[in-house]
mmCIF file of C-alpha atoms in Angstrom:
data_model
loop_
_atom_site.group_PDB
_atom_site.id
_atom_site.type_symbol
_atom_site.label_atom_id
_atom_site.label_comp_id
_atom_site.label_asym_id
_atom_site.label_seq_id
_atom_site.Cartn_x
_atom_site.Cartn_y
_atom_site.Cartn_z
ATOM 1 C CA MET A 3 0.093 -0.084 0.150
ATOM 2 C CA ILE A 4 1.421 3.730 -0.860
ATOM 3 C CA ASP A 5 2.319 5.857 1.921
ATOM 4 C CA LEU A 6 0.615 8.964 0.771
ATOM 5 C CA SER A 7 2.451 10.942 3.254
ATOM 6 C CA VAL A 8 5.755 9.383 2.079
ATOM 7 C CA VAL A 9 4.797 10.221 -1.510
ATOM 8 C CA SER A 10 3.860 14.117 -0.310
ATOM 9 C CA GLY A 11 6.987 14.505 1.194
ATOM 10 C CA PHE A 12 9.098 13.482 -1.556
ATOM 11 C CA VAL A 13 7.208 15.684 -3.594
ATOM 12 C CA ILE A 14 7.229 18.596 -1.793
ATOM 13 C CA GLY A 15 11.093 18.156 -1.116
ATOM 14 C CA SER A 16 11.667 17.849 -4.892
ATOM 15 C CA VAL A 17 10.343 21.241 -5.479
ATOM 16 C CA PHE A 18 11.797 22.537 -2.538
ATOM 17 C CA GLY A 19 15.157 21.424 -4.053
ATOM 18 C CA VAL A 20 14.480 23.054 -7.184
ATOM 19 C CA VAL A 21 13.399 26.465 -6.033
ATOM 20 C CA GLY A 22 15.960 26.600 -3.553
ATOM 21 C CA LEU A 23 18.737 25.925 -5.778
ATOM 22 C CA LEU A 24 17.398 28.282 -8.383
ATOM 23 C CA SER A 25 16.849 30.931 -5.807
ATOM 24 C CA GLY A 26 19.320 30.616 -3.191
ATOM 25 C CA PHE A 27 16.364 31.058 -0.768
ATOM 26 C CA CYS A 28 18.048 30.955 2.762
ATOM 27 C CA LEU A 29 17.745 32.757 6.078
ATOM 28 C CA MET A 30 21.292 32.898 6.255
ATOM 29 C CA SER A 31 22.326 34.555 3.089
ATOM 30 C CA SER A 32 19.621 36.712 3.244
ATOM 31 C CA LEU A 33 20.196 38.090 6.772
ATOM 32 C CA ARG A 34 24.238 38.549 5.259
ATOM 33 C CA ASP A 35 22.839 40.550 2.347
ATOM 34 C CA LEU A 36 20.649 42.751 4.489
ATOM 35 C CA TRP A 37 23.426 43.372 7.098
ATOM 36 C CA THR A 38 26.529 43.387 4.889
ATOM 37 C CA LYS A 39 25.383 44.693 1.511
ATOM 38 C CA ASN A 40 21.954 46.738 2.471
ATOM 39 C CA ASP A 41 20.395 44.209 -0.112
ATOM 40 C CA THR A 42 17.097 43.676 0.890
ATOM 41 C CA ARG A 43 15.719 41.282 -1.876
ATOM 42 C CA LYS A 44 16.290 37.635 -0.306
ATOM 43 C CA ILE A 45 15.106 39.106 3.081
ATOM 44 C CA ARG A 46 12.219 40.019 1.414
ATOM 45 C CA SER A 47 11.219 36.608 -0.260
ATOM 46 C CA TYR A 48 11.420 35.290 2.931
ATOM 47 C CA ALA A 49 8.931 37.707 4.314
ATOM 48 C CA THR A 50 7.018 36.709 1.548
ATOM 49 C CA ALA A 51 7.144 32.824 2.191
ATOM 50 C CA LEU A 52 6.528 33.445 5.642
ATOM 51 C CA ALA A 53 3.433 35.527 5.193
ATOM 52 C CA VAL A 54 1.808 32.829 2.595
ATOM 53 C CA ALA A 55 2.390 30.064 5.164
ATOM 54 C CA ILE A 56 0.690 31.897 7.992
ATOM 55 C CA LEU A 57 -1.872 32.802 5.459
ATOM 56 C CA GLY A 58 -2.862 29.172 3.991
ATOM 57 C CA THR A 59 -1.860 27.486 7.182
ATOM 58 C CA GLN A 60 -4.421 29.421 9.396
ATOM 59 C CA ILE A 61 -7.276 29.000 6.395
ATOM 60 C CA LEU A 62 -6.584 25.236 6.816
ATOM 61 C CA ALA A 63 -6.926 24.902 10.415
ATOM 62 C CA GLY A 64 -10.115 27.663 10.374
ATOM 63 C CA ALA A 65 -11.201 25.160 7.955
ATOM 64 C CA GLY A 66 -11.105 22.685 10.454
ATOM 65 C CA LEU A 67 -8.963 20.494 7.334
ATOM 66 C CA VAL A 68 -5.682 20.292 9.900
ATOM 67 C CA ASN A 69 -5.460 20.268 13.462
ATOM 68 C CA LEU A 70 -2.577 22.445 14.421
ATOM 69 C CA GLY A 71 -2.684 21.034 18.091
ATOM 70 C CA ALA A 72 -1.473 17.968 17.473
ATOM 71 C CA SER A 73 1.451 19.684 16.031
ATOM 72 C CA ILE A 74 5.070 20.033 18.518
ATOM 73 C CA TYR A 75 4.970 23.369 18.368
ATOM 74 C CA LEU A 76 1.542 24.005 20.024
ATOM 75 C CA GLN A 77 2.235 21.956 23.069
ATOM 76 C CA PRO A 78 0.555 23.197 26.251
ATOM 77 C CA SER A 79 3.643 23.734 28.114
ATOM 78 C CA PHE A 80 7.439 24.498 26.984
ATOM 79 C CA SER A 81 10.647 26.076 27.849
ATOM 80 C CA ALA A 82 11.392 29.449 26.399
ATOM 81 C CA PRO A 83 14.746 29.671 27.741
ATOM 82 C CA LEU A 84 15.665 26.149 25.627
ATOM 83 C CA ILE A 85 13.779 27.217 22.647
ATOM 84 C CA PHE A 86 15.392 30.379 22.624
ATOM 85 C CA PHE A 87 18.971 28.753 23.799
ATOM 86 C CA GLY A 88 18.687 26.187 21.172
ATOM 87 C CA GLY A 89 17.961 29.003 18.553
ATOM 88 C CA LEU A 90 20.630 30.975 19.296
ATOM 89 C CA LEU A 91 23.271 27.956 18.660
ATOM 90 C CA PHE A 92 21.290 27.341 15.593
ATOM 91 C CA GLY A 93 21.879 31.331 14.327
ATOM 92 C CA LEU A 94 25.503 30.819 15.555
ATOM 93 C CA GLY A 95 25.476 27.287 13.636
ATOM 94 C CA MET A 96 24.239 28.381 10.304
ATOM 95 C CA VAL A 97 26.717 31.482 9.991
ATOM 96 C CA LEU A 98 29.638 29.232 10.854
ATOM 97 C CA ALA A 99 28.380 26.799 8.338
ATOM 98 C CA ASN A 100 27.738 29.037 5.569
ATOM 99 C CA GLY A 101 24.114 27.865 5.246
ATOM 100 C CA CYS A 102 21.756 26.537 7.258
ATOM 101 C CA ALA A 103 20.573 22.911 6.937
ATOM 102 C CA SER A 104 18.193 23.333 4.280
ATOM 103 C CA ARG A 105 20.919 24.920 2.058
ATOM 104 C CA ALA A 106 23.153 22.447 2.783
ATOM 105 C CA LEU A 107 20.996 19.697 1.228
ATOM 106 C CA VAL A 108 20.036 22.094 -1.586
ATOM 107 C CA LEU A 109 23.814 22.824 -2.233
ATOM 108 C CA LEU A 110 24.450 18.820 -1.742
ATOM 109 C CA GLY A 111 22.432 18.259 -4.847
ATOM 110 C CA LYS A 112 24.751 20.233 -6.858
ATOM 111 C CA GLY A 113 28.217 18.456 -6.074
ATOM 112 C CA ASN A 114 29.100 20.440 -2.883
ATOM 113 C CA LEU A 115 30.779 17.701 -0.464
ATOM 114 C CA ARG A 116 31.106 20.456 2.554
ATOM 115 C CA SER A 117 27.786 20.050 2.602
ATOM 116 C CA LEU A 118 27.905 16.487 2.598
ATOM 117 C CA VAL A 119 29.578 16.629 6.145
ATOM 118 C CA VAL A 120 27.252 19.390 7.286
ATOM 119 C CA ILE A 121 24.344 17.677 7.394
ATOM 120 C CA THR A 122 26.120 14.338 8.341
ATOM 121 C CA VAL A 123 27.414 16.317 11.695
ATOM 122 C CA ILE A 124 23.593 18.033 12.050
ATOM 123 C CA GLY A 125 22.524 14.337 11.643
ATOM 124 C CA ILE A 126 24.363 13.260 14.545
ATOM 125 C CA THR A 127 24.721 16.039 17.020
ATOM 126 C CA ALA A 128 20.956 16.418 16.370
ATOM 127 C CA GLN A 129 20.198 12.381 17.258
ATOM 128 C CA MET A 130 22.590 12.984 20.441
ATOM 129 C CA THR A 131 20.570 15.581 21.618
ATOM 130 C CA LEU A 132 17.197 14.216 20.927
ATOM 131 C CA LYS A 133 17.787 10.353 21.950
ATOM 132 C CA GLY A 134 21.254 10.165 22.879
ATOM 133 C CA LEU A 135 24.305 11.161 24.941
ATOM 134 C CA ILE A 136 23.300 14.905 25.509
ATOM 135 C CA ALA A 137 19.379 14.150 25.641
ATOM 136 C CA PRO A 138 19.171 13.607 29.534
ATOM 137 C CA ALA A 139 20.540 17.174 30.178
ATOM 138 C CA ARG A 140 18.177 18.461 27.421
ATOM 139 C CA ILE A 141 15.077 16.956 29.377
ATOM 140 C CA ALA A 142 16.203 17.961 32.805
ATOM 141 C CA PHE A 143 16.728 21.159 31.640
ATOM 142 C CA LEU A 144 13.367 21.262 29.827
ATOM 143 C CA ASP A 145 11.674 19.692 33.286
ATOM 144 C CA TRP A 146 13.525 22.501 35.223
ATOM 145 C CA THR A 147 12.322 25.236 33.080
ATOM 146 C CA LYS A 148 9.155 24.489 31.220
ATOM 147 C CA THR A 149 5.924 26.493 31.988
ATOM 148 C CA ALA A 150 2.339 26.302 30.679
ATOM 149 C CA PRO A 151 1.330 29.626 29.963
ATOM 150 C CA THR A 152 -2.774 29.913 29.280
ATOM 151 C CA ALA A 153 -2.233 30.852 25.950
ATOM 152 C CA VAL A 154 0.012 29.262 23.599
ATOM 153 C CA SER A 155 -0.212 31.018 20.220
ATOM 154 C CA ALA A 156 -1.103 34.626 19.053
ATOM 155 C CA PRO A 157 -4.796 33.512 18.150
ATOM 156 C CA ALA A 158 -5.377 32.030 21.763
ATOM 157 C CA LEU A 159 -4.070 35.208 23.328
ATOM 158 C CA LEU A 160 -6.701 37.426 22.058
ATOM 159 C CA THR A 161 -8.934 34.904 23.286
ATOM 160 C CA THR A 162 -8.036 35.943 26.904
ATOM 161 C CA MET A 163 -9.459 39.429 26.136
ATOM 162 C CA GLY A 164 -12.875 38.780 24.963
ATOM 163 C CA LEU A 165 -12.606 38.140 21.246
ATOM 164 C CA ASP A 166 -13.859 34.508 19.897
ATOM 165 C CA ASP A 167 -11.984 31.816 18.429
ATOM 166 C CA ILE A 168 -12.723 32.463 14.320
ATOM 167 C CA SER A 169 -12.478 36.276 15.457
ATOM 168 C CA ALA A 170 -9.225 35.848 16.837
ATOM 169 C CA ARG A 171 -7.625 33.810 14.363
ATOM 170 C CA LEU A 172 -9.026 36.139 11.494
ATOM 171 C CA ILE A 173 -7.201 39.080 13.407
ATOM 172 C CA ALA A 174 -4.048 37.447 14.046
ATOM 173 C CA THR A 175 -3.275 36.066 10.802
ATOM 174 C CA LEU A 176 -4.498 39.469 8.580
ATOM 175 C CA ILE A 177 -1.730 41.375 11.410
ATOM 176 C CA ALA A 178 0.846 39.216 10.570
ATOM 177 C CA SER A 179 0.506 38.343 7.253
ATOM 178 C CA GLY A 180 -0.607 41.472 5.718
ATOM 179 C CA ALA A 181 2.197 43.088 7.695
ATOM 180 C CA LEU A 182 5.103 40.624 6.067
ATOM 181 C CA LEU A 183 3.333 41.423 2.562
ATOM 182 C CA ILE A 184 3.289 44.929 3.166
ATOM 183 C CA TYR A 185 6.852 44.734 4.079
ATOM 184 C CA ALA A 186 8.222 42.581 1.062
ATOM 185 C CA PHE A 187 6.510 44.625 -1.904
ATOM 186 C CA SER A 188 7.227 47.927 -0.734
ATOM 187 C CA ASP A 189 10.471 48.154 -2.388
ATOM 188 C CA LYS A 190 10.446 48.484 -6.173
ATOM 189 C CA THR A 191 13.525 46.808 -6.243
ATOM 190 C CA PHE A 192 12.086 43.483 -5.072
ATOM 191 C CA ARG A 193 8.926 43.916 -6.755
ATOM 192 C CA ARG A 194 11.113 43.823 -9.787
ATOM 193 C CA SER A 195 13.096 40.419 -8.777
ATOM 194 C CA TYR A 196 10.231 37.942 -10.140
ATOM 195 C CA GLY A 197 12.825 35.344 -9.446
ATOM 196 C CA GLN A 198 12.803 36.209 -5.932
ATOM 197 C CA VAL A 199 9.042 36.884 -5.351
ATOM 198 C CA ALA A 200 8.166 33.434 -7.278
ATOM 199 C CA ALA A 201 10.645 31.769 -4.613
ATOM 200 C CA GLY A 202 9.055 33.220 -1.838
ATOM 201 C CA LEU A 203 5.573 32.614 -2.898
ATOM 202 C CA ILE A 204 6.049 29.121 -3.822
ATOM 203 C CA ILE A 205 8.303 28.115 -0.409
ATOM 204 C CA GLY A 206 5.176 29.648 1.454
ATOM 205 C CA LEU A 207 2.784 27.330 -0.353
ATOM 206 C CA LEU A 208 4.788 24.433 -0.068
ATOM 207 C CA VAL A 209 5.021 24.991 3.863
ATOM 208 C CA VAL A 210 0.865 25.084 3.340
ATOM 209 C CA ALA A 211 1.224 22.130 1.340
ATOM 210 C CA GLY A 212 3.028 20.006 3.859
ATOM 211 C CA TRP A 213 0.493 20.800 6.694
ATOM 212 C CA ALA A 214 -2.554 19.952 4.251
ATOM 213 C CA ALA A 215 -0.623 16.530 3.553
ATOM 214 C CA THR A 216 0.090 15.434 6.638
ATOM 215 C CA GLY A 217 -2.561 16.718 8.492
ATOM 216 C CA TRP A 218 -5.502 16.056 6.058
ATOM 217 C CA PHE A 219 -4.881 14.070 2.854
ATOM 218 C CA ALA A 220 -2.632 11.672 4.071
ATOM 219 C CA ALA A 221 -4.268 11.367 7.566
ATOM 220 C CA ASP A 222 -4.705 7.593 8.282
ATOM 221 C CA ASP A 223 -7.052 6.569 11.358
ATOM 222 C CA PHE A 224 -5.419 3.421 10.993
ATOM 223 C CA ASN A 225 -1.899 4.638 10.435
ATOM 224 C CA PRO A 226 -1.772 7.693 11.886
ATOM 225 C CA VAL A 227 1.068 10.013 11.143
ATOM 226 C CA PRO A 228 2.725 13.150 13.511
ATOM 227 C CA VAL A 229 1.005 16.462 12.018
ATOM 228 C CA SER A 230 3.945 18.845 10.823
ATOM 229 C CA SER A 231 5.706 20.180 7.866
ATOM 230 C CA LEU A 232 9.177 21.479 6.234
ATOM 231 C CA THR A 233 11.254 21.016 8.978
ATOM 232 C CA PHE A 234 14.948 19.430 8.801
ATOM 233 C CA VAL A 235 16.910 18.966 11.800
ATOM 234 C CA SER A 236 14.766 16.022 13.155
ATOM 235 C CA PRO A 237 14.146 14.769 9.738
ATOM 236 C CA LEU A 238 18.096 14.577 8.931
ATOM 237 C CA ALA A 239 18.592 13.045 12.218
ATOM 238 C CA ASP A 240 15.954 10.387 11.427
ATOM 239 C CA SER A 241 17.636 10.371 7.701
ATOM 240 C CA VAL A 242 21.264 9.221 9.254
ATOM 241 C CA GLN A 243 19.841 6.374 11.117
ATOM 242 C CA TYR A 244 17.606 5.239 8.607
ATOM 243 C CA VAL A 245 20.332 5.101 6.240
ATOM 244 C CA MET A 246 22.104 2.743 8.664
ATOM 245 C CA LEU A 247 19.031 1.133 10.262
ATOM 246 C CA SER A 248 16.660 0.809 7.662
ATOM 247 C CA THR A 249 15.781 -3.030 8.281
ATOM 248 C CA GLY A 250 14.732 -1.921 11.258
ATOM 249 C CA LEU A 251 12.880 1.472 10.100
ATOM 250 C CA THR A 252 10.294 2.770 8.105
ATOM 251 C CA LEU A 253 10.149 5.797 5.795
ATOM 252 C CA ASN A 254 8.057 8.692 7.159
ATOM 253 C CA PHE A 255 7.197 12.084 5.708
ATOM 254 C CA GLY A 256 10.376 13.682 6.758
ATOM 255 C CA ILE A 257 12.924 11.506 5.602
ATOM 256 C CA ALA A 258 10.945 11.586 2.017
ATOM 257 C CA LEU A 259 11.085 14.990 2.221
ATOM 258 C CA VAL A 260 15.097 15.029 2.773
ATOM 259 C CA ALA A 261 15.620 12.710 -0.393
ATOM 260 C CA GLY A 262 12.857 14.743 -1.860
ATOM 261 C CA VAL A 263 15.368 17.816 -1.662
ATOM 262 C CA LEU A 264 18.276 15.720 -2.628
ATOM 263 C CA ALA A 265 16.480 14.894 -5.706
ATOM 264 C CA GLY A 266 14.972 17.955 -6.906
ATOM 265 C CA SER A 267 18.586 19.386 -6.621
ATOM 266 C CA LEU A 268 20.598 17.253 -8.204
ATOM 267 C CA THR A 269 18.184 17.143 -11.141
ATOM 268 C CA THR A 270 17.929 20.949 -11.404
ATOM 269 C CA ALA A 271 22.090 21.340 -11.016
ATOM 270 C CA THR A 272 22.455 18.416 -13.845
ATOM 271 C CA LEU A 273 19.991 19.867 -16.161
ATOM 272 C CA THR A 274 21.032 23.379 -15.950
ATOM 273 C CA GLY A 275 25.100 22.530 -16.283
ATOM 274 C CA ARG A 276 25.528 23.689 -12.235
ATOM 275 C CA PHE A 277 26.979 20.423 -11.050
ATOM 276 C CA GLU A 278 30.334 20.957 -10.011
ATOM 277 C CA PHE A 279 32.016 19.078 -6.965
ATOM 278 C CA GLU A 280 33.687 21.568 -3.969
ATOM 279 C CA GLY A 281 35.821 20.706 -1.326
ATOM 280 C CA TYR A 282 37.058 22.703 1.633
ATOM 281 C CA THR A 283 39.543 24.715 0.985
ATOM 282 C CA SER A 284 41.717 24.508 4.142
ATOM 283 C CA VAL A 285 41.914 23.102 7.801
ATOM 284 C CA THR A 286 39.980 26.496 9.119
ATOM 285 C CA HIS A 287 37.345 26.236 6.725
ATOM 286 C CA THR A 288 36.859 22.592 7.406
ATOM 287 C CA GLY A 289 37.039 23.361 11.218
ATOM 288 C CA ARG A 290 34.563 26.345 11.018
ATOM 289 C CA SER A 291 32.030 24.304 8.902
ATOM 290 C CA ILE A 292 31.953 21.289 11.409
ATOM 291 C CA ALA A 293 31.266 23.524 14.496
ATOM 292 C CA GLY A 294 28.590 25.301 13.065
ATOM 293 C CA ALA A 295 27.203 21.828 11.867
ATOM 294 C CA VAL A 296 27.449 20.689 15.597
ATOM 295 C CA PHE A 297 25.754 23.740 16.981
ATOM 296 C CA MET A 298 22.684 23.924 14.308
ATOM 297 C CA GLY A 299 22.363 20.266 15.185
ATOM 298 C CA ILE A 300 22.294 20.614 18.921
ATOM 299 C CA GLY A 301 20.263 24.083 18.745
ATOM 300 C CA GLY A 302 17.917 23.026 16.453
ATOM 301 C CA ALA A 303 16.988 20.205 18.106
ATOM 302 C CA MET A 304 16.634 22.485 21.353
ATOM 303 C CA ALA A 305 14.569 24.706 19.531
ATOM 304 C CA TYR A 306 12.832 22.097 17.912
ATOM 305 C CA GLY A 307 13.576 23.226 14.240
ATOM 306 C CA CYS A 308 15.490 25.201 12.015
ATOM 307 C CA SER A 309 15.506 28.188 10.467
ATOM 308 C CA ILE A 310 12.802 26.727 7.898
ATOM 309 C CA GLY A 311 11.297 24.466 10.740
ATOM 310 C CA GLN A 312 10.875 27.174 13.166
ATOM 311 C CA GLY A 313 10.931 30.385 11.152
ATOM 312 C CA LEU A 314 8.705 29.140 8.988
ATOM 313 C CA THR A 315 6.559 25.936 9.542
ATOM 314 C CA GLY A 316 6.236 27.039 13.380
ATOM 315 C CA VAL A 317 5.413 30.676 13.064
ATOM 316 C CA SER A 318 3.296 29.187 10.693
ATOM 317 C CA THR A 319 0.744 27.936 13.556
ATOM 318 C CA LEU A 320 1.627 31.481 15.327
ATOM 319 C CA ALA A 321 2.903 29.497 18.336
ATOM 320 C CA MET A 322 4.844 31.637 20.735
ATOM 321 C CA PRO A 323 7.379 29.235 21.469
ATOM 322 C CA SER A 324 7.933 29.390 17.403
ATOM 323 C CA PHE A 325 8.325 33.639 17.837
ATOM 324 C CA ILE A 326 11.031 32.793 20.709
ATOM 325 C CA ALA A 327 12.729 30.039 18.590
ATOM 326 C CA LEU A 328 12.972 32.846 15.606
ATOM 327 C CA ALA A 329 14.110 35.487 17.716
ATOM 328 C CA GLY A 330 17.001 33.074 19.213
ATOM 329 C CA ILE A 331 18.259 32.316 15.478
ATOM 330 C CA LEU A 332 18.211 35.747 14.704
ATOM 331 C CA SER A 333 19.974 36.839 17.939
ATOM 332 C CA GLY A 334 22.559 34.189 17.165
ATOM 333 C CA ALA A 335 22.694 35.239 13.618
ATOM 334 C CA ALA A 336 23.082 38.896 13.946
ATOM 335 C CA PHE A 337 25.762 38.267 16.622
ATOM 336 C CA ALA A 338 27.885 36.012 14.450
ATOM 337 C CA ILE A 339 27.821 38.272 11.284
ATOM 338 C CA HIS A 340 29.123 41.089 13.019
ATOM 339 C CA SER A 341 31.431 39.558 15.433
ATOM 340 C CA LYS A 342 32.418 36.265 13.700
ATOM 341 C CA THR A 343 35.877 37.672 12.376
ATOM 342 C CA ARG A 344 37.284 38.886 15.488
ATOM 343 C CA LEU A 345 35.327 36.424 18.475
ATOM 344 C CA LEU A 346 33.615 32.940 16.592
ATOM 345 C CA ALA A 347 36.432 32.238 14.259
ATOM 346 C CA PHE A 348 39.368 33.279 16.013
ATOM 347 C CA ALA A 349 39.441 29.719 17.066
ATOM 348 C CA PHE A 350 39.738 28.221 13.965
ATOM 349 C CA ARG A 351 42.684 30.734 12.244
#
């Protein structure tokens, strides 16, 4: 019997791989262009993707097609310090490694062997944090710092002010997605960057497609799958484990998503003549890249996601923990981009 969630994951991942390779879609490169070149096109593309993801995801939830409450982002209790610190580590790591987890997958498809090291280290360290050597410390800190607030999402917070559920969801969605779209399309240069506009729209729709696939289209009462969408840290951990122990494991949406990104990127790189093997240029380069991958694996596991998994998919649920994770990622990236030559990279010179 065909597992629709696996098929959906592969198709969605393939499209992400194509778009990611052609557009260079990546939060890290977006922030670097913004803060070092004053080029806002990529960050506006990311804002467009987030706006579309929020709007589409909330429409699915409001129509009762997807139960977002079953996802990891809207659990009744969470640890804000753990999530923020995890996001901070991930932000630092993606700058050191010169790209986030999803970008590493895309670049691997075009022959970048540095990315093979990065995604392998991310997968191993994430698994160590989720289920291995670091897991007891993570769980202990989670238990010590977790809270159970009365509202875990922006719409839920508005309901505490007297609004009904429908009005609260509508207002929160319109404010968030509207502000992002106004920011994105207020710039004439971005409006003329048709490739970046298209990339933002498509990536946002892929987040919505992921929710629809796992929460509605591929939902099966006899074989339930976790309600999720685009995310890459935990799926990389699962993929590394599946490669080693496939006879004892089963494919899932996340593993298929990873495989799809690689397939889409590889196919596109081959057809467009972009495939070319690349490697490290120095010991310094190698050390910095591996350190960044370690930070991303550990941090992404602590924060329950990456720049895509929390930054787009998590925030599309309007969950408070996802906003905290994104704040951590942005803080870590800002620190690394502005000071890595003096502080972070010093150890690897």
